[in-house]
PDB file of C-alpha atoms in Angstrom:
ATOM      1  CA  MET A  24     -38.748 -12.827 -27.665  1.00  0.00           C
ATOM      2  CA  PHE A  25     -39.421 -16.342 -26.433  1.00  0.00           C
ATOM      3  CA  ILE A  26     -41.950 -15.069 -23.886  1.00  0.00           C
ATOM      4  CA  ILE A  27     -43.860 -13.605 -26.844  1.00  0.00           C
ATOM      5  CA  LEU A  28     -43.421 -16.929 -28.679  1.00  0.00           C
ATOM      6  CA  PHE A  29     -45.100 -18.790 -25.811  1.00  0.00           C
ATOM      7  CA  LEU A  30     -47.838 -16.155 -25.857  1.00  0.00           C
ATOM      8  CA  GLY A  31     -48.382 -17.174 -29.490  1.00  0.00           C
ATOM      9  CA  VAL A  32     -48.651 -20.807 -28.374  1.00  0.00           C
ATOM     10  CA  ILE A  33     -51.330 -19.852 -25.845  1.00  0.00           C
ATOM     11  CA  CYS A  34     -53.211 -17.786 -28.456  1.00  0.00           C
ATOM     12  CA  SER A  35     -53.248 -20.796 -30.763  1.00  0.00           C
ATOM     13  CA  PHE A  36     -54.522 -23.161 -28.066  1.00  0.00           C
ATOM     14  CA  LYS A  37     -57.252 -20.667 -27.139  1.00  0.00           C
ATOM     15  CA  GLY A  38     -58.291 -20.171 -30.758  1.00  0.00           C
ATOM     16  CA  ILE A  39     -57.352 -16.491 -30.746  1.00  0.00           C
ATOM     17  CA  ILE A  40     -54.938 -17.156 -33.614  1.00  0.00           C
ATOM     18  CA  THR A  41     -56.409 -19.783 -35.939  1.00  0.00           C
ATOM     19  CA  LYS A  42     -54.542 -21.715 -38.631  1.00  0.00           C
ATOM     20  CA  GLU A  43     -55.961 -19.418 -41.295  1.00  0.00           C
ATOM     21  CA  GLY A  44     -55.231 -16.381 -39.147  1.00  0.00           C
ATOM     22  CA  SER A  45     -51.620 -17.508 -38.802  1.00  0.00           C
ATOM     23  CA  LYS A  46     -51.307 -17.668 -42.605  1.00  0.00           C
ATOM     24  CA  GLN A  47     -52.694 -14.138 -42.913  1.00  0.00           C
ATOM     25  CA  LEU A  48     -50.352 -12.792 -40.244  1.00  0.00           C
ATOM     26  CA  SER A  49     -47.453 -14.538 -42.004  1.00  0.00           C
ATOM     27  CA  SER A  50     -48.412 -12.806 -45.244  1.00  0.00           C
ATOM     28  CA  VAL A  51     -48.383  -9.419 -43.519  1.00  0.00           C
ATOM     29  CA  GLU A  52     -45.010 -10.162 -41.932  1.00  0.00           C
ATOM     30  CA  LEU A  53     -43.345 -11.466 -45.104  1.00  0.00           C
ATOM     31  CA  ASN A  54     -44.764  -8.961 -47.578  1.00  0.00           C
ATOM     32  CA  ILE A  55     -44.991  -5.744 -45.553  1.00  0.00           C
ATOM     33  CA  VAL A  56     -43.332  -5.596 -42.137  1.00  0.00           C
ATOM     34  CA  ASN A  57     -40.158  -7.566 -42.871  1.00  0.00           C
ATOM     35  CA  PRO A  58     -39.329  -5.812 -46.167  1.00  0.00           C
ATOM     36  CA  LEU A  59     -39.982  -2.404 -44.606  1.00  0.00           C
ATOM     37  CA  LEU A  60     -37.588  -3.194 -41.752  1.00  0.00           C
ATOM     38  CA  ILE A  61     -34.929  -4.192 -44.286  1.00  0.00           C
ATOM     39  CA  PHE A  62     -35.499  -1.025 -46.323  1.00  0.00           C
ATOM     40  CA  MET A  63     -35.456   1.246 -43.261  1.00  0.00           C
ATOM     41  CA  SER A  64     -32.152  -0.257 -42.110  1.00  0.00           C
ATOM     42  CA  TYR A  65     -30.589   1.480 -45.132  1.00  0.00           C
ATOM     43  CA  GLN A  66     -32.020   4.838 -44.080  1.00  0.00           C
ATOM     44  CA  THR A  67     -28.823   5.795 -42.327  1.00  0.00           C
ATOM     45  CA  LYS A  68     -25.960   8.138 -43.099  1.00  0.00           C
ATOM     46  CA  TYR A  69     -23.617   6.813 -45.776  1.00  0.00           C
ATOM     47  CA  SER A  70     -20.181   5.783 -44.633  1.00  0.00           C
ATOM     48  CA  ARG A  71     -17.452   3.761 -46.279  1.00  0.00           C
ATOM     49  CA  GLU A  72     -17.145   1.720 -43.093  1.00  0.00           C
ATOM     50  CA  LEU A  73     -20.780   0.567 -43.242  1.00  0.00           C
ATOM     51  CA  LEU A  74     -20.514  -0.175 -46.965  1.00  0.00           C
ATOM     52  CA  GLY A  75     -17.359  -2.178 -46.328  1.00  0.00           C
ATOM     53  CA  GLY A  76     -19.155  -4.100 -43.581  1.00  0.00           C
ATOM     54  CA  LEU A  77     -22.031  -4.852 -45.959  1.00  0.00           C
ATOM     55  CA  LEU A  78     -19.621  -6.246 -48.561  1.00  0.00           C
ATOM     56  CA  TRP A  79     -17.995  -8.364 -45.840  1.00  0.00           C
ATOM     57  CA  SER A  80     -21.450  -9.616 -44.910  1.00  0.00           C
ATOM     58  CA  PHE A  81     -22.181 -10.731 -48.485  1.00  0.00           C
ATOM     59  CA  LEU A  82     -18.884 -12.627 -48.561  1.00  0.00           C
ATOM     60  CA  LEU A  83     -19.342 -14.331 -45.179  1.00  0.00           C
ATOM     61  CA  SER A  84     -22.983 -15.159 -45.945  1.00  0.00           C
ATOM     62  CA  ALA A  85     -21.911 -16.901 -49.158  1.00  0.00           C
ATOM     63  CA  VAL A  86     -19.258 -18.841 -47.239  1.00  0.00           C
ATOM     64  CA  SER A  87     -21.779 -19.777 -44.531  1.00  0.00           C
ATOM     65  CA  PHE A  88     -24.279 -21.153 -47.058  1.00  0.00           C
ATOM     66  CA  ALA A  89     -21.519 -23.057 -48.864  1.00  0.00           C
ATOM     67  CA  VAL A  90     -20.457 -24.661 -45.568  1.00  0.00           C
ATOM     68  CA  ALA A  91     -24.068 -25.578 -44.722  1.00  0.00           C
ATOM     69  CA  ILE A  92     -24.667 -27.164 -48.137  1.00  0.00           C
ATOM     70  CA  LEU A  93     -21.449 -29.198 -47.958  1.00  0.00           C
ATOM     71  CA  LEU A  94     -22.131 -30.378 -44.400  1.00  0.00           C
ATOM     72  CA  SER A  95     -25.684 -31.426 -45.297  1.00  0.00           C
ATOM     73  CA  MET A  96     -24.393 -33.474 -48.222  1.00  0.00           C
ATOM     74  CA  VAL A  97     -21.784 -35.204 -46.051  1.00  0.00           C
ATOM     75  CA  LEU A  98     -23.704 -35.767 -42.802  1.00  0.00           C
ATOM     76  CA  VAL A  99     -27.217 -36.441 -44.133  1.00  0.00           C
ATOM     77  CA  ARG A 100     -26.737 -39.700 -46.019  1.00  0.00           C
ATOM     78  CA  LYS A 101     -28.400 -40.514 -49.327  1.00  0.00           C
ATOM     79  CA  SER A 102     -29.933 -43.661 -47.850  1.00  0.00           C
ATOM     80  CA  ARG A 103     -32.168 -41.690 -45.466  1.00  0.00           C
ATOM     81  CA  GLU A 104     -35.864 -41.759 -46.390  1.00  0.00           C
ATOM     82  CA  ASP A 105     -36.418 -38.031 -45.827  1.00  0.00           C
ATOM     83  CA  ARG A 106     -33.000 -37.005 -47.151  1.00  0.00           C
ATOM     84  CA  ASP A 107     -34.158 -33.993 -49.231  1.00  0.00           C
ATOM     85  CA  ILE A 108     -36.343 -32.547 -46.459  1.00  0.00           C
ATOM     86  CA  GLU A 109     -33.638 -33.022 -43.832  1.00  0.00           C
ATOM     87  CA  ARG A 110     -30.913 -31.472 -45.987  1.00  0.00           C
ATOM     88  CA  PHE A 111     -33.112 -28.471 -46.765  1.00  0.00           C
ATOM     89  CA  SER A 112     -33.902 -27.982 -43.069  1.00  0.00           C
ATOM     90  CA  CYS A 113     -30.201 -28.154 -42.139  1.00  0.00           C
ATOM     91  CA  ILE A 114     -29.219 -25.496 -44.678  1.00  0.00           C
ATOM     92  CA  TYR A 115     -31.922 -22.843 -44.586  1.00  0.00           C
ATOM     93  CA  SER A 116     -32.668 -20.932 -41.384  1.00  0.00           C
ATOM     94  CA  ASN A 117     -35.538 -18.751 -40.262  1.00  0.00           C
ATOM     95  CA  CYS A 118     -33.355 -15.672 -40.797  1.00  0.00           C
ATOM     96  CA  GLY A 119     -36.395 -13.512 -41.546  1.00  0.00           C
ATOM     97  CA  PHE A 120     -38.888 -14.313 -38.778  1.00  0.00           C
ATOM     98  CA  ILE A 121     -36.323 -15.046 -36.065  1.00  0.00           C
ATOM     99  CA  GLY A 122     -33.084 -13.553 -37.364  1.00  0.00           C
ATOM    100  CA  ILE A 123     -34.197 -10.006 -38.124  1.00  0.00           C
ATOM    101  CA  PRO A 124     -35.945  -9.283 -34.791  1.00  0.00           C
ATOM    102  CA  LEU A 125     -33.128 -11.020 -32.903  1.00  0.00           C
ATOM    103  CA  ILE A 126     -30.341  -9.082 -34.641  1.00  0.00           C
ATOM    104  CA  ASN A 127     -32.354  -5.874 -34.353  1.00  0.00           C
ATOM    105  CA  GLY A 128     -32.711  -6.411 -30.614  1.00  0.00           C
ATOM    106  CA  ILE A 129     -29.003  -7.180 -30.085  1.00  0.00           C
ATOM    107  CA  PHE A 130     -27.170  -4.957 -32.579  1.00  0.00           C
ATOM    108  CA  GLY A 131     -29.796  -2.475 -33.760  1.00  0.00           C
ATOM    109  CA  THR A 132     -30.188  -1.132 -37.307  1.00  0.00           C
ATOM    110  CA  GLU A 133     -26.499  -1.619 -38.158  1.00  0.00           C
ATOM    111  CA  GLY A 134     -26.834  -5.327 -37.476  1.00  0.00           C
ATOM    112  CA  VAL A 135     -30.018  -5.505 -39.573  1.00  0.00           C
ATOM    113  CA  LEU A 136     -28.164  -3.726 -42.385  1.00  0.00           C
ATOM    114  CA  TYR A 137     -25.517  -6.451 -42.411  1.00  0.00           C
ATOM    115  CA  LEU A 138     -28.172  -9.149 -42.065  1.00  0.00           C
ATOM    116  CA  THR A 139     -29.808  -7.978 -45.304  1.00  0.00           C
ATOM    117  CA  ALA A 140     -26.896  -9.566 -47.194  1.00  0.00           C
ATOM    118  CA  TYR A 141     -27.673 -12.941 -45.605  1.00  0.00           C
ATOM    119  CA  VAL A 142     -31.406 -12.512 -46.261  1.00  0.00           C
ATOM    120  CA  THR A 143     -30.735 -11.597 -49.899  1.00  0.00           C
ATOM    121  CA  LEU A 144     -28.620 -14.698 -50.508  1.00  0.00           C
ATOM    122  CA  PHE A 145     -31.178 -16.773 -48.600  1.00  0.00           C
ATOM    123  CA  ASN A 146     -33.978 -15.667 -50.935  1.00  0.00           C
ATOM    124  CA  LEU A 147     -31.881 -16.278 -54.047  1.00  0.00           C
ATOM    125  CA  LEU A 148     -30.698 -19.708 -52.903  1.00  0.00           C
ATOM    126  CA  VAL A 149     -33.912 -20.982 -51.336  1.00  0.00           C
ATOM    127  CA  TRP A 150     -35.866 -20.349 -54.557  1.00  0.00           C
ATOM    128  CA  THR A 151     -33.179 -21.984 -56.707  1.00  0.00           C
ATOM    129  CA  HIS A 152     -31.051 -24.572 -54.889  1.00  0.00           C
ATOM    130  CA  GLY A 153     -33.602 -25.089 -52.102  1.00  0.00           C
ATOM    131  CA  PHE A 154     -36.576 -25.395 -54.449  1.00  0.00           C
ATOM    132  CA  MET A 155     -34.733 -27.845 -56.689  1.00  0.00           C
ATOM    133  CA  LEU A 156     -33.550 -29.830 -53.662  1.00  0.00           C
ATOM    134  CA  MET A 157     -37.097 -30.269 -52.379  1.00  0.00           C
ATOM    135  CA  LYS A 158     -38.528 -30.920 -55.839  1.00  0.00           C
ATOM    136  CA  GLY A 159     -35.797 -33.344 -56.822  1.00  0.00           C
ATOM    137  CA  GLU A 160     -35.222 -31.696 -60.200  1.00  0.00           C
ATOM    138  CA  ARG A 161     -33.696 -28.556 -61.682  1.00  0.00           C
ATOM    139  CA  ASP A 162     -35.900 -25.521 -62.306  1.00  0.00           C
ATOM    140  CA  PHE A 163     -33.888 -22.321 -62.805  1.00  0.00           C
ATOM    141  CA  SER A 164     -37.012 -20.264 -63.529  1.00  0.00           C
ATOM    142  CA  SER A 165     -37.355 -19.997 -59.755  1.00  0.00           C
ATOM    143  CA  PHE A 166     -34.389 -17.612 -59.772  1.00  0.00           C
ATOM    144  CA  VAL A 167     -36.537 -14.934 -61.423  1.00  0.00           C
ATOM    145  CA  LYS A 168     -39.221 -15.455 -58.788  1.00  0.00           C
ATOM    146  CA  ALA A 169     -36.605 -14.985 -56.073  1.00  0.00           C
ATOM    147  CA  LEU A 170     -35.594 -11.621 -57.521  1.00  0.00           C
ATOM    148  CA  ARG A 171     -39.222 -10.464 -57.281  1.00  0.00           C
ATOM    149  CA  SER A 172     -39.617 -11.335 -53.595  1.00  0.00           C
ATOM    150  CA  PRO A 173     -40.430  -8.297 -51.387  1.00  0.00           C
ATOM    151  CA  SER A 174     -37.336  -8.782 -49.208  1.00  0.00           C
ATOM    152  CA  VAL A 175     -34.937  -8.793 -52.180  1.00  0.00           C
ATOM    153  CA  ILE A 176     -36.662  -5.762 -53.726  1.00  0.00           C
ATOM    154  CA  ALA A 177     -36.366  -3.988 -50.369  1.00  0.00           C
ATOM    155  CA  VAL A 178     -32.628  -4.695 -50.336  1.00  0.00           C
ATOM    156  CA  PHE A 179     -32.069  -3.247 -53.810  1.00  0.00           C
ATOM    157  CA  LEU A 180     -34.242  -0.158 -53.181  1.00  0.00           C
ATOM    158  CA  GLY A 181     -32.640   0.391 -49.793  1.00  0.00           C
ATOM    159  CA  LEU A 182     -29.145   0.028 -51.226  1.00  0.00           C
ATOM    160  CA  ILE A 183     -29.910   2.577 -53.966  1.00  0.00           C
ATOM    161  CA  CYS A 184     -31.174   5.052 -51.365  1.00  0.00           C
ATOM    162  CA  TYR A 185     -28.141   4.388 -49.179  1.00  0.00           C
ATOM    163  CA  LEU A 186     -25.555   4.876 -51.948  1.00  0.00           C
ATOM    164  CA  THR A 187     -27.283   8.014 -53.294  1.00  0.00           C
ATOM    165  CA  ASN A 188     -27.849   9.370 -49.772  1.00  0.00           C
ATOM    166  CA  LEU A 189     -31.604   9.605 -50.485  1.00  0.00           C
ATOM    167  CA  ARG A 190     -33.609   9.888 -47.279  1.00  0.00           C
ATOM    168  CA  LEU A 191     -37.372   9.712 -46.744  1.00  0.00           C
ATOM    169  CA  PRO A 192     -39.192  12.739 -45.283  1.00  0.00           C
ATOM    170  CA  SER A 193     -39.382  12.566 -41.498  1.00  0.00           C
ATOM    171  CA  LEU A 194     -43.193  12.237 -41.530  1.00  0.00           C
ATOM    172  CA  LEU A 195     -43.057   9.183 -43.811  1.00  0.00           C
ATOM    173  CA  SER A 196     -40.064   7.565 -42.133  1.00  0.00           C
ATOM    174  CA  GLY A 197     -41.672   8.054 -38.720  1.00  0.00           C
ATOM    175  CA  SER A 198     -44.828   6.301 -39.891  1.00  0.00           C
ATOM    176  CA  LEU A 199     -42.879   3.402 -41.384  1.00  0.00           C
ATOM    177  CA  GLU A 200     -40.880   2.981 -38.179  1.00  0.00           C
ATOM    178  CA  TYR A 201     -44.153   2.346 -36.342  1.00  0.00           C
ATOM    179  CA  VAL A 202     -44.812  -0.502 -38.797  1.00  0.00           C
ATOM    180  CA  THR A 203     -41.287  -1.942 -38.489  1.00  0.00           C
ATOM    181  CA  ALA A 204     -41.663  -1.941 -34.695  1.00  0.00           C
ATOM    182  CA  MET A 205     -44.273  -4.682 -35.208  1.00  0.00           C
ATOM    183  CA  ASN A 206     -41.659  -7.072 -36.605  1.00  0.00           C
ATOM    184  CA  THR A 207     -40.434  -8.757 -33.430  1.00  0.00           C
ATOM    185  CA  PRO A 208     -43.780  -9.303 -31.628  1.00  0.00           C
ATOM    186  CA  LEU A 209     -45.601 -10.285 -34.825  1.00  0.00           C
ATOM    187  CA  ALA A 210     -42.884 -12.753 -35.887  1.00  0.00           C
ATOM    188  CA  MET A 211     -42.790 -14.387 -32.458  1.00  0.00           C
ATOM    189  CA  LEU A 212     -46.591 -14.691 -32.242  1.00  0.00           C
ATOM    190  CA  ILE A 213     -46.600 -16.410 -35.655  1.00  0.00           C
ATOM    191  CA  ALA A 214     -43.756 -18.738 -34.665  1.00  0.00           C
ATOM    192  CA  GLY A 215     -45.550 -19.668 -31.450  1.00  0.00           C
ATOM    193  CA  SER A 216     -48.811 -20.314 -33.271  1.00  0.00           C
ATOM    194  CA  ALA A 217     -47.064 -22.598 -35.780  1.00  0.00           C
ATOM    195  CA  ALA A 218     -45.238 -24.489 -33.022  1.00  0.00           C
ATOM    196  CA  ALA A 219     -48.525 -25.101 -31.185  1.00  0.00           C
ATOM    197  CA  GLN A 220     -49.898 -26.998 -34.182  1.00  0.00           C
ATOM    198  CA  THR A 221     -47.189 -29.676 -33.954  1.00  0.00           C
ATOM    199  CA  SER A 222     -47.273 -32.870 -31.898  1.00  0.00           C
ATOM    200  CA  PHE A 223     -43.939 -32.831 -30.064  1.00  0.00           C
ATOM    201  CA  ILE A 224     -44.430 -36.329 -28.679  1.00  0.00           C
ATOM    202  CA  LYS A 225     -44.680 -37.799 -32.171  1.00  0.00           C
ATOM    203  CA  ALA A 226     -41.870 -35.592 -33.423  1.00  0.00           C
ATOM    204  CA  MET A 227     -39.426 -36.686 -30.712  1.00  0.00           C
ATOM    205  CA  LYS A 228     -39.915 -40.351 -31.684  1.00  0.00           C
ATOM    206  CA  ARG A 229     -38.243 -39.781 -35.057  1.00  0.00           C
ATOM    207  CA  SER A 230     -34.463 -39.808 -35.390  1.00  0.00           C
ATOM    208  CA  GLY A 231     -34.529 -37.152 -38.106  1.00  0.00           C
ATOM    209  CA  VAL A 232     -35.560 -34.501 -35.571  1.00  0.00           C
ATOM    210  CA  TYR A 233     -32.403 -35.064 -33.526  1.00  0.00           C
ATOM    211  CA  LEU A 234     -30.172 -35.070 -36.613  1.00  0.00           C
ATOM    212  CA  VAL A 235     -31.656 -31.872 -38.050  1.00  0.00           C
ATOM    213  CA  SER A 236     -31.708 -30.094 -34.667  1.00  0.00           C
ATOM    214  CA  ALA A 237     -28.054 -30.885 -33.958  1.00  0.00           C
ATOM    215  CA  MET A 238     -27.006 -29.915 -37.477  1.00  0.00           C
ATOM    216  CA  LYS A 239     -29.050 -26.721 -37.764  1.00  0.00           C
ATOM    217  CA  LEU A 240     -28.575 -25.321 -34.274  1.00  0.00           C
ATOM    218  CA  LEU A 241     -25.001 -26.353 -33.449  1.00  0.00           C
ATOM    219  CA  VAL A 242     -22.893 -28.035 -36.137  1.00  0.00           C
ATOM    220  CA  VAL A 243     -23.607 -25.701 -39.073  1.00  0.00           C
ATOM    221  CA  PRO A 244     -23.254 -22.378 -37.173  1.00  0.00           C
ATOM    222  CA  VAL A 245     -20.143 -23.477 -35.255  1.00  0.00           C
ATOM    223  CA  VAL A 246     -18.337 -24.737 -38.366  1.00  0.00           C
ATOM    224  CA  SER A 247     -19.478 -21.677 -40.345  1.00  0.00           C
ATOM    225  CA  PHE A 248     -18.178 -19.402 -37.603  1.00  0.00           C
ATOM    226  CA  ALA A 249     -14.820 -21.206 -37.529  1.00  0.00           C
ATOM    227  CA  VAL A 250     -14.413 -20.918 -41.310  1.00  0.00           C
ATOM    228  CA  CYS A 251     -15.630 -17.311 -41.560  1.00  0.00           C
ATOM    229  CA  ARG A 252     -13.356 -16.261 -38.711  1.00  0.00           C
ATOM    230  CA  LEU A 253     -10.344 -17.112 -40.901  1.00  0.00           C
ATOM    231  CA  PHE A 254     -11.218 -14.201 -43.204  1.00  0.00           C
ATOM    232  CA  GLY A 255     -10.588 -11.577 -40.518  1.00  0.00           C
ATOM    233  CA  ALA A 256     -13.928  -9.790 -40.982  1.00  0.00           C
ATOM    234  CA  PRO A 257     -15.277  -7.199 -38.493  1.00  0.00           C
ATOM    235  CA  GLN A 258     -16.639  -8.839 -35.351  1.00  0.00           C
ATOM    236  CA  LEU A 259     -20.146  -7.376 -35.701  1.00  0.00           C
ATOM    237  CA  VAL A 260     -20.468  -8.746 -39.235  1.00  0.00           C
ATOM    238  CA  LEU A 261     -19.136 -12.140 -38.160  1.00  0.00           C
ATOM    239  CA  MET A 262     -21.577 -12.320 -35.256  1.00  0.00           C
ATOM    240  CA  THR A 263     -24.520 -11.261 -37.432  1.00  0.00           C
ATOM    241  CA  VAL A 264     -23.866 -13.985 -40.007  1.00  0.00           C
ATOM    242  CA  THR A 265     -23.222 -16.604 -37.306  1.00  0.00           C
ATOM    243  CA  ILE A 266     -26.465 -15.860 -35.466  1.00  0.00           C
ATOM    244  CA  ALA A 267     -28.392 -15.890 -38.760  1.00  0.00           C
ATOM    245  CA  ALA A 268     -26.975 -19.340 -39.538  1.00  0.00           C
ATOM    246  CA  ALA A 269     -27.852 -20.536 -36.015  1.00  0.00           C
ATOM    247  CA  CYS A 270     -31.544 -19.643 -36.294  1.00  0.00           C
ATOM    248  CA  PRO A 271     -34.076 -22.525 -36.381  1.00  0.00           C
ATOM    249  CA  CYS A 272     -35.295 -24.193 -39.573  1.00  0.00           C
ATOM    250  CA  ALA A 273     -36.972 -22.007 -42.166  1.00  0.00           C
ATOM    251  CA  THR A 274     -40.749 -22.019 -42.501  1.00  0.00           C
ATOM    252  CA  THR A 275     -40.201 -21.922 -46.272  1.00  0.00           C
ATOM    253  CA  GLY A 276     -39.519 -25.670 -46.134  1.00  0.00           C
ATOM    254  CA  THR A 277     -43.047 -26.325 -44.881  1.00  0.00           C
ATOM    255  CA  MET A 278     -44.531 -24.144 -47.638  1.00  0.00           C
ATOM    256  CA  PHE A 279     -42.504 -25.975 -50.308  1.00  0.00           C
ATOM    257  CA  ALA A 280     -43.501 -29.355 -48.846  1.00  0.00           C
ATOM    258  CA  ILE A 281     -47.189 -28.402 -48.949  1.00  0.00           C
ATOM    259  CA  GLN A 282     -46.916 -27.371 -52.603  1.00  0.00           C
ATOM    260  CA  MET A 283     -45.068 -30.560 -53.579  1.00  0.00           C
ATOM    261  CA  ASP A 284     -47.016 -32.927 -51.299  1.00  0.00           C
ATOM    262  CA  LYS A 285     -43.741 -33.954 -49.682  1.00  0.00           C
ATOM    263  CA  LYS A 286     -44.448 -34.615 -45.984  1.00  0.00           C
ATOM    264  CA  PRO A 287     -45.155 -31.033 -44.800  1.00  0.00           C
ATOM    265  CA  GLN A 288     -45.781 -32.361 -41.290  1.00  0.00           C
ATOM    266  CA  ARG A 289     -42.127 -33.434 -41.065  1.00  0.00           C
ATOM    267  CA  CYS A 290     -40.961 -29.948 -42.026  1.00  0.00           C
ATOM    268  CA  SER A 291     -43.358 -28.467 -39.495  1.00  0.00           C
ATOM    269  CA  GLU A 292     -41.894 -30.733 -36.803  1.00  0.00           C
ATOM    270  CA  PHE A 293     -38.357 -29.625 -37.651  1.00  0.00           C
ATOM    271  CA  PHE A 294     -39.433 -25.988 -37.466  1.00  0.00           C
ATOM    272  CA  ALA A 295     -41.288 -26.334 -34.173  1.00  0.00           C
ATOM    273  CA  VAL A 296     -38.648 -28.381 -32.345  1.00  0.00           C
ATOM    274  CA  THR A 297     -35.680 -26.278 -33.515  1.00  0.00           C
ATOM    275  CA  THR A 298     -37.581 -23.062 -32.712  1.00  0.00           C
ATOM    276  CA  LEU A 299     -38.056 -24.113 -29.089  1.00  0.00           C
ATOM    277  CA  LEU A 300     -34.547 -25.575 -28.727  1.00  0.00           C
ATOM    278  CA  SER A 301     -33.021 -22.397 -30.155  1.00  0.00           C
ATOM    279  CA  ALA A 302     -33.951 -20.679 -26.876  1.00  0.00           C
ATOM    280  CA  LEU A 303     -31.059 -22.707 -25.420  1.00  0.00           C
ATOM    281  CA  THR A 304     -28.671 -22.923 -28.375  1.00  0.00           C
ATOM    282  CA  LEU A 305     -28.731 -19.308 -29.611  1.00  0.00           C
ATOM    283  CA  PRO A 306     -27.227 -17.937 -26.368  1.00  0.00           C
ATOM    284  CA  ILE A 307     -24.561 -20.663 -26.547  1.00  0.00           C
ATOM    285  CA  ILE A 308     -23.657 -19.740 -30.146  1.00  0.00           C
ATOM    286  CA  THR A 309     -23.599 -16.052 -29.196  1.00  0.00           C
ATOM    287  CA  VAL A 310     -21.148 -16.758 -26.371  1.00  0.00           C
ATOM    288  CA  ILE A 311     -18.941 -18.870 -28.660  1.00  0.00           C
ATOM    289  CA  GLY A 312     -18.983 -16.125 -31.262  1.00  0.00           C
ATOM    290  CA  SER A 313     -17.902 -13.495 -28.755  1.00  0.00           C
ATOM    291  CA  LEU A 314     -14.802 -15.439 -27.657  1.00  0.00           C
TER     292      LEU A 314
END
């Protein structure tokens, strides 16, 4: 995955993937490939065990987000200049671009099925709590927008098909699987292209980068894992939620910052630095989670 990410960096430097091209690829990933992968993860034989695991995943995902929000409020002080941006970056991970292909590569479709719970809560929270956090005011109308996001719609449609045992014809499902196979390489090329547009030298001179990186990549996932482990959930579900929480900062923060004119370059720096550092921290979190 990270070899493909560096290929994206090279493509950006060579002008093969431009800034506008990266936005278009991101649109394809977010609105087509990613939702289809989520939907197809539900195209499996119904079993009470899988349904139970999915319910566990919703519970642990809620606990994980609660832990992240509390830690951000405690460890990122109010006096910090970029407090809202830093708190947002500590809480919300790139569970779509990085998490889905990573979980799919490690645990397969069952892992992606459990990850859909985390992605669903992410979309609901990021467009409500996250949006209000970045904006600095309450705006609950964003909740409706979150429900209309392609990923959330894919979860609900997939869940209906799963519970009713409705399966797509083999010709259609085979075609869609070709599209979903694009998820990992496309996501990594986009991540690499975005990282290439950031000045790491300037980024490393700011203390906020170190605080956010430590919080997002180590503190939040380790504490979340420790708390979630107390519930006695299945190991695969626990690992899926832990890895999702340990993913680098969400690109959504940069998009919000652009819309609100709230230092998008800072969000981009957090994303780029944590994305590269996650090549080291994700294996560490995976080992800790398997103990």
